[in-house]
PDB file of C-alpha atoms and ligand atoms in Angstrom:
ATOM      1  CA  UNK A   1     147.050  68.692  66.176  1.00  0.00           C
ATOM      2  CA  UNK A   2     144.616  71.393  65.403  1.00  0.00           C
ATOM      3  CA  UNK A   3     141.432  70.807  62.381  1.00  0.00           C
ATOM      4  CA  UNK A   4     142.740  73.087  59.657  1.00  0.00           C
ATOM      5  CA  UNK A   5     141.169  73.431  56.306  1.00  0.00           C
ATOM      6  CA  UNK A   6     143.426  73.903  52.894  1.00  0.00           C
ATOM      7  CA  UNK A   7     142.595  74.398  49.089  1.00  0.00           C
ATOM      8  CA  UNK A   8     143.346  71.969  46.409  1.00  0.00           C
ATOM      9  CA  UNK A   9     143.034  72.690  42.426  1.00  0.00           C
ATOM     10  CA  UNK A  10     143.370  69.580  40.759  1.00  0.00           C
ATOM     11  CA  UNK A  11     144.928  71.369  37.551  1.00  0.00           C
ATOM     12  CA  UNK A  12     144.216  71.028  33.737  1.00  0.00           C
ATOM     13  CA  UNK A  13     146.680  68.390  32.500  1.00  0.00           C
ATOM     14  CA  UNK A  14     145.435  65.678  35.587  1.00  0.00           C
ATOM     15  CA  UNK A  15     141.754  66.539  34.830  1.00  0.00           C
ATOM     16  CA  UNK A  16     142.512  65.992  30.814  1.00  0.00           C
ATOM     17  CA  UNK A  17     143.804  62.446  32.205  1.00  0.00           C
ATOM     18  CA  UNK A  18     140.676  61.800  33.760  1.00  0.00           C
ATOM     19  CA  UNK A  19     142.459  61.531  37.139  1.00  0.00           C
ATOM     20  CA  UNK A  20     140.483  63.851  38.682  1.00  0.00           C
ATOM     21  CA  UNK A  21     138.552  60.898  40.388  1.00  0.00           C
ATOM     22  CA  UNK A  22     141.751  59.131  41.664  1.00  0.00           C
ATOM     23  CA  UNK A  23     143.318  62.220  43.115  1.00  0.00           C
ATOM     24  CA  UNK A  24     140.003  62.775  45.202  1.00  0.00           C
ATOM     25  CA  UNK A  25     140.315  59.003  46.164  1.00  0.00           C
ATOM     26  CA  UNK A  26     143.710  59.146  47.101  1.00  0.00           C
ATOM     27  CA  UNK A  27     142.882  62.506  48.965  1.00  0.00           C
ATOM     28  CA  UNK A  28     139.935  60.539  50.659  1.00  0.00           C
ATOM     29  CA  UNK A  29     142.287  57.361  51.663  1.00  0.00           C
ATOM     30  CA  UNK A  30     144.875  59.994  53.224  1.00  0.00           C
ATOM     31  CA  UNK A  31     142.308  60.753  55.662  1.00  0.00           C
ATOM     32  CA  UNK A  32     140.967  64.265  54.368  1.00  0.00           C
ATOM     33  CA  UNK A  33     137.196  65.238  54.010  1.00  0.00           C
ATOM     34  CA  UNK A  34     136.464  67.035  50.729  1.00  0.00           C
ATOM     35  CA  UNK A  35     133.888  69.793  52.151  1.00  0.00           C
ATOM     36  CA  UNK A  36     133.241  71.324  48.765  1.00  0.00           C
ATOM     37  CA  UNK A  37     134.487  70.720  45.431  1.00  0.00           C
ATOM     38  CA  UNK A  38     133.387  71.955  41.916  1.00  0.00           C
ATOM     39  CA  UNK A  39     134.524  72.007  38.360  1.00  0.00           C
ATOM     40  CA  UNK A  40     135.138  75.244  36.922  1.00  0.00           C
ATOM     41  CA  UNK A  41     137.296  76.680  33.589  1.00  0.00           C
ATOM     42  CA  UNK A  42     139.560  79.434  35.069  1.00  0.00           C
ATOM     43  CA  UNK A  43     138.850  82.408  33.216  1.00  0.00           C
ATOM     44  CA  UNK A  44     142.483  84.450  32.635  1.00  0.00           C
ATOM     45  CA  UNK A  45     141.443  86.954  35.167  1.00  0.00           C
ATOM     46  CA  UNK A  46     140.494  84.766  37.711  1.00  0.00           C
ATOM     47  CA  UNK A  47     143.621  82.728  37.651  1.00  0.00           C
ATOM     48  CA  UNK A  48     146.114  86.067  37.622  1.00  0.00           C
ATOM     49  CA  UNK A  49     144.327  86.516  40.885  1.00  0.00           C
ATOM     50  CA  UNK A  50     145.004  83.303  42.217  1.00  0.00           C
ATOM     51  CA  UNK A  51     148.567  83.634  41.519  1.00  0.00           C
ATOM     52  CA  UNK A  52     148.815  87.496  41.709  1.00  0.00           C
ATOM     53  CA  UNK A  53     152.029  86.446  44.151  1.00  0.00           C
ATOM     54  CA  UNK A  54     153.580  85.122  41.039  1.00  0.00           C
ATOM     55  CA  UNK A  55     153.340  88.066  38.883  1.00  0.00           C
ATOM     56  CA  UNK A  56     157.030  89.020  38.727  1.00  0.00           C
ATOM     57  CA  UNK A  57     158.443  84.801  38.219  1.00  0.00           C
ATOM     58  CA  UNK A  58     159.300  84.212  34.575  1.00  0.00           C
ATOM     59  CA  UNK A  59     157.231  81.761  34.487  1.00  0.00           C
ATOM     60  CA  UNK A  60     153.851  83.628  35.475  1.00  0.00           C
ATOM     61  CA  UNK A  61     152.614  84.017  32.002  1.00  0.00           C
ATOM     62  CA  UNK A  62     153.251  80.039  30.970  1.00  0.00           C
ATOM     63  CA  UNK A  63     151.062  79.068  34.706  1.00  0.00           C
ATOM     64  CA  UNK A  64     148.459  81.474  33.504  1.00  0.00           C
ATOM     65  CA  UNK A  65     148.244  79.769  29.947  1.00  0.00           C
ATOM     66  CA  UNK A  66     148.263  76.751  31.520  1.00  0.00           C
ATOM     67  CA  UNK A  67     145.719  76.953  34.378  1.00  0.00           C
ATOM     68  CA  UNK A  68     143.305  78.494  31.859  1.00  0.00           C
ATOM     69  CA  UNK A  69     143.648  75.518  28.938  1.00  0.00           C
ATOM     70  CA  UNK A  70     140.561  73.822  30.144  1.00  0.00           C
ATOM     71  CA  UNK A  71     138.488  72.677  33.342  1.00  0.00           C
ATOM     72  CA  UNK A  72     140.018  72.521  36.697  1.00  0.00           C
ATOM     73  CA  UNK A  73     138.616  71.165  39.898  1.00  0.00           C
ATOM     74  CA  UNK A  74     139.042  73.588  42.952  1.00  0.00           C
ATOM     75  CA  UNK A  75     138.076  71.591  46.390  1.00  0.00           C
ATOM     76  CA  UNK A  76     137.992  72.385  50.323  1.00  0.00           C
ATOM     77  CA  UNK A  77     140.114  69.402  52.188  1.00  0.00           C
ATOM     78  CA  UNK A  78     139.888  69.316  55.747  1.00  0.00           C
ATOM     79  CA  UNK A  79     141.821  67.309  58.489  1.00  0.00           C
ATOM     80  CA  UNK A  80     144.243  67.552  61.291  1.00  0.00           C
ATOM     81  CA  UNK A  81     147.046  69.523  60.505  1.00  0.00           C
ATOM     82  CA  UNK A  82     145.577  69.700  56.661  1.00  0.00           C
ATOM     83  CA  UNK A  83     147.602  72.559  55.027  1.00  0.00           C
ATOM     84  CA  UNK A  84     151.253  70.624  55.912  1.00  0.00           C
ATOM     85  CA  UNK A  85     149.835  67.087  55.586  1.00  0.00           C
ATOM     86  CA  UNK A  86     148.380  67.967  52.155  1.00  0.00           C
ATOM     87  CA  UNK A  87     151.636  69.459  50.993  1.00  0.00           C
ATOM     88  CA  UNK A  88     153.001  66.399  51.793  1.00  0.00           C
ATOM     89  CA  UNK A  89     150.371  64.482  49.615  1.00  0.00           C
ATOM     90  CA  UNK A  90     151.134  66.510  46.968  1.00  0.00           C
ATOM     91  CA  UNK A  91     154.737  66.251  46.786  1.00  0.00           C
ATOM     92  CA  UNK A  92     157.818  68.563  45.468  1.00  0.00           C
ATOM     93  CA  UNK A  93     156.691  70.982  43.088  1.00  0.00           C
ATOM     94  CA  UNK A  94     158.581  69.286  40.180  1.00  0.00           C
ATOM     95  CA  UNK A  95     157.610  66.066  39.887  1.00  0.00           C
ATOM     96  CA  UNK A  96     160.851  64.672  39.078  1.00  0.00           C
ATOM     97  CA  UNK A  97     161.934  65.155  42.740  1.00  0.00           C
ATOM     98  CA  UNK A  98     158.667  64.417  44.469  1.00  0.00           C
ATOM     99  CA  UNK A  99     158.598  61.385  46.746  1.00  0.00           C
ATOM    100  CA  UNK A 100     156.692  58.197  45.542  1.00  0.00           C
ATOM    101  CA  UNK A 101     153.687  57.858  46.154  1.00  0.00           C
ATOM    102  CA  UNK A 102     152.920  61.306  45.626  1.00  0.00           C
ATOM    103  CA  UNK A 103     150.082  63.255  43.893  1.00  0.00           C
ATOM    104  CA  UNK A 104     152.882  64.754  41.895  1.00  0.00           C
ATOM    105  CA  UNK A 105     154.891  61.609  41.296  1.00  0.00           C
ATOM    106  CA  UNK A 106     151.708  59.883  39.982  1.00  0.00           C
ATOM    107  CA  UNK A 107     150.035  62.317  38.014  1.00  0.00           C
ATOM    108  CA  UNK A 108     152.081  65.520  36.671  1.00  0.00           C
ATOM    109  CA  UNK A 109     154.378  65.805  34.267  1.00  0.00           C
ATOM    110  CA  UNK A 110     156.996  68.701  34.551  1.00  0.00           C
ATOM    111  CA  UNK A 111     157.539  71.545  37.036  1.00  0.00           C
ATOM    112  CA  UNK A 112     155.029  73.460  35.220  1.00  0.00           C
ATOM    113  CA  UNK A 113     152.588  71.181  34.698  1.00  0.00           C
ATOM    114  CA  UNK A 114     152.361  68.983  38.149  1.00  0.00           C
ATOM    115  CA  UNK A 115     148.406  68.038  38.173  1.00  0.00           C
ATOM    116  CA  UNK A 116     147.758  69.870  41.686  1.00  0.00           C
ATOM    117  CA  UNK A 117     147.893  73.055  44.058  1.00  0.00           C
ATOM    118  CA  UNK A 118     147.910  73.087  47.705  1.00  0.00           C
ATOM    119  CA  UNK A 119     147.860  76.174  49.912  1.00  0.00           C
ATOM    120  CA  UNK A 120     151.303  76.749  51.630  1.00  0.00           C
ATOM    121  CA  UNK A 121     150.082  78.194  54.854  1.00  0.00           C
ATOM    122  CA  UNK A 122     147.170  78.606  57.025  1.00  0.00           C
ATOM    123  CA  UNK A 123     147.066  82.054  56.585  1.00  0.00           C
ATOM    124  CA  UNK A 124     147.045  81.699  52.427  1.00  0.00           C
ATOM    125  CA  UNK A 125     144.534  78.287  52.932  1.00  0.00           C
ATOM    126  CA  UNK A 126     141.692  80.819  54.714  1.00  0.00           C
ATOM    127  CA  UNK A 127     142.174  83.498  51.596  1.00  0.00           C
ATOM    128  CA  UNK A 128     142.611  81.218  48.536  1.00  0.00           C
ATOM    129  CA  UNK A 129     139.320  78.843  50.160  1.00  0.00           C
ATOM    130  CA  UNK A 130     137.263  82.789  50.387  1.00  0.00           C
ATOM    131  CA  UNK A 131     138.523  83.236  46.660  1.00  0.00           C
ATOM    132  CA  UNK A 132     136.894  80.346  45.618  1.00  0.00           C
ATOM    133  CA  UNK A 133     133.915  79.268  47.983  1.00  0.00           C
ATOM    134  CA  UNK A 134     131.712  81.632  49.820  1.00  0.00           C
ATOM    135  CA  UNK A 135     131.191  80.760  53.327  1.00  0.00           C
ATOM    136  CA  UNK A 136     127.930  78.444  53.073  1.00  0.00           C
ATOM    137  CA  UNK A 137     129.208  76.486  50.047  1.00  0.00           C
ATOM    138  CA  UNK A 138     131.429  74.484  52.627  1.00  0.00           C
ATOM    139  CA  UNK A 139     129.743  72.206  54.696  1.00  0.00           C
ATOM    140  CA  UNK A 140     130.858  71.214  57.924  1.00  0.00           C
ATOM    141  CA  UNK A 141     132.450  67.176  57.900  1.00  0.00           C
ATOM    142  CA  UNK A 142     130.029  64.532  58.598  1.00  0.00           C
ATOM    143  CA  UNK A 143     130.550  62.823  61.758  1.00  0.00           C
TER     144      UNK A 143
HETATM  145  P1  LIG B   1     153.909  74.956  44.613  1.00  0.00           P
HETATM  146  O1  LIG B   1     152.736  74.765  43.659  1.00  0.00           O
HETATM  147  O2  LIG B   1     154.610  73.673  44.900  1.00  0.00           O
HETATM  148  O3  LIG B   1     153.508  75.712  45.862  1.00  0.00           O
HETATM  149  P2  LIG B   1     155.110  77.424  43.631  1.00  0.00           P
HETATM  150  O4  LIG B   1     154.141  78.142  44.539  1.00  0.00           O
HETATM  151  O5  LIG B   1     156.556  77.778  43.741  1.00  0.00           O
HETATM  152  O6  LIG B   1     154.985  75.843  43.815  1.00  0.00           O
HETATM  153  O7  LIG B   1     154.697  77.657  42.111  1.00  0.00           O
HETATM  154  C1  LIG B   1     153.336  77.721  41.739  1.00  0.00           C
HETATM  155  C2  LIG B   1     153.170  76.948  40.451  1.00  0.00           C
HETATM  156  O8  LIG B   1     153.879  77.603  39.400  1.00  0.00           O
HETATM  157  C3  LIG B   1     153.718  75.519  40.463  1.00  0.00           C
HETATM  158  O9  LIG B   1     152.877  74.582  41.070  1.00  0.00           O
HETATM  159  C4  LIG B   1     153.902  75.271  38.971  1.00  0.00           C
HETATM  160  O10 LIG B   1     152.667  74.958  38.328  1.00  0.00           O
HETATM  161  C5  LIG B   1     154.373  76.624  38.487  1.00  0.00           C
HETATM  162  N1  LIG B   1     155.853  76.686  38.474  1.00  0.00           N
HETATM  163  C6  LIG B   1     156.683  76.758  39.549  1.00  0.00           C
HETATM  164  N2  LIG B   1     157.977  76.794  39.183  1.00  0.00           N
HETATM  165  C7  LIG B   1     157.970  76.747  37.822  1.00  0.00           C
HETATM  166  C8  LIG B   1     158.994  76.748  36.828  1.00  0.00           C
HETATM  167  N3  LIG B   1     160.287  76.806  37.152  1.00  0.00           N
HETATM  168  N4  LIG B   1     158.616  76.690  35.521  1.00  0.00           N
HETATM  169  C9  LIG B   1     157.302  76.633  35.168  1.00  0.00           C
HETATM  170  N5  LIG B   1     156.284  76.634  36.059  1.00  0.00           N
HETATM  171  C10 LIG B   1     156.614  76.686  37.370  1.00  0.00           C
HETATM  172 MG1  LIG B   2     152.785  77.650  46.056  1.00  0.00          MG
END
């Protein structure tokens, strides 16, 4: 299984919660190096970028709100086969029907508000890590 790199945002309602530490933790124990990672408040512009796929979902301008409330932390996760296996981690999208054990389970609350993002494909992982990191701001793994 190929080394593949994804992007996580651990989003404003799990960093109110202070759970910002466990997710990285549990990310950690599931066997993915966090390459880079910082905290950063989404300005509105920034986060209609980010989900500029989105724009036509009734829901677009409720994620925006949201993702812009306060602080999120936006990190580089790297592992074998890192883009499905972190979907996995992460769970269904509404955490009602996520698996336990499950980022989403654990932490969020409603389909809206479901404490993480994950990349959905490779392809998506390379452009949504450039929109957030440049290039030398993710270090290779350790060992
Ligand atoms: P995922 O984050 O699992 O890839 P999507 O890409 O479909 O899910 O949606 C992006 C984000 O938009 C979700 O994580 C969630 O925060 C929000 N969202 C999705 N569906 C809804 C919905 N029906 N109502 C409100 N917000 C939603
Ligand atoms: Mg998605």
């Amino acid at each position: 299984m190929a080394v593949e790199r994804t992007l996580s945002i651990i989003k404003p309602d799990a960093v109110e919660k202070n759970k910002a530490g466990a997710i990285l933790a549990l990310l950690e124990e599931s066997g993915f190096k966090i390459l880079a990672c910082k905290r950063t408040h989404l300005s509105r512009q920034v986060a209609e970028g980010f989900y500029a796929v989105h724009k036509a979902r009734p829901f677009f301008g409720e994620l925006v709100e949201f993702m812009t409330r306060s602080p999120v932390f936006v990190a580089v996760l790297e592992r074998d086969d890192a883009v499905a296996q972190y979907r996995k981690v992460m769970g269904a999208t509404d955490p009602a029907k996520a698996d336990a054990g499950t980022i989403r389970k654990l932490y969020g609350g409603n389909v809206g508000e479901n404490a993480v993002h994950g990349s959905d494909s490779l392809d998506n992982a390379k452009i949504e890590i450039a929109y957030f990191f440049p290039a030398n701001e993710v270090a290779p793994a350790a060992g």
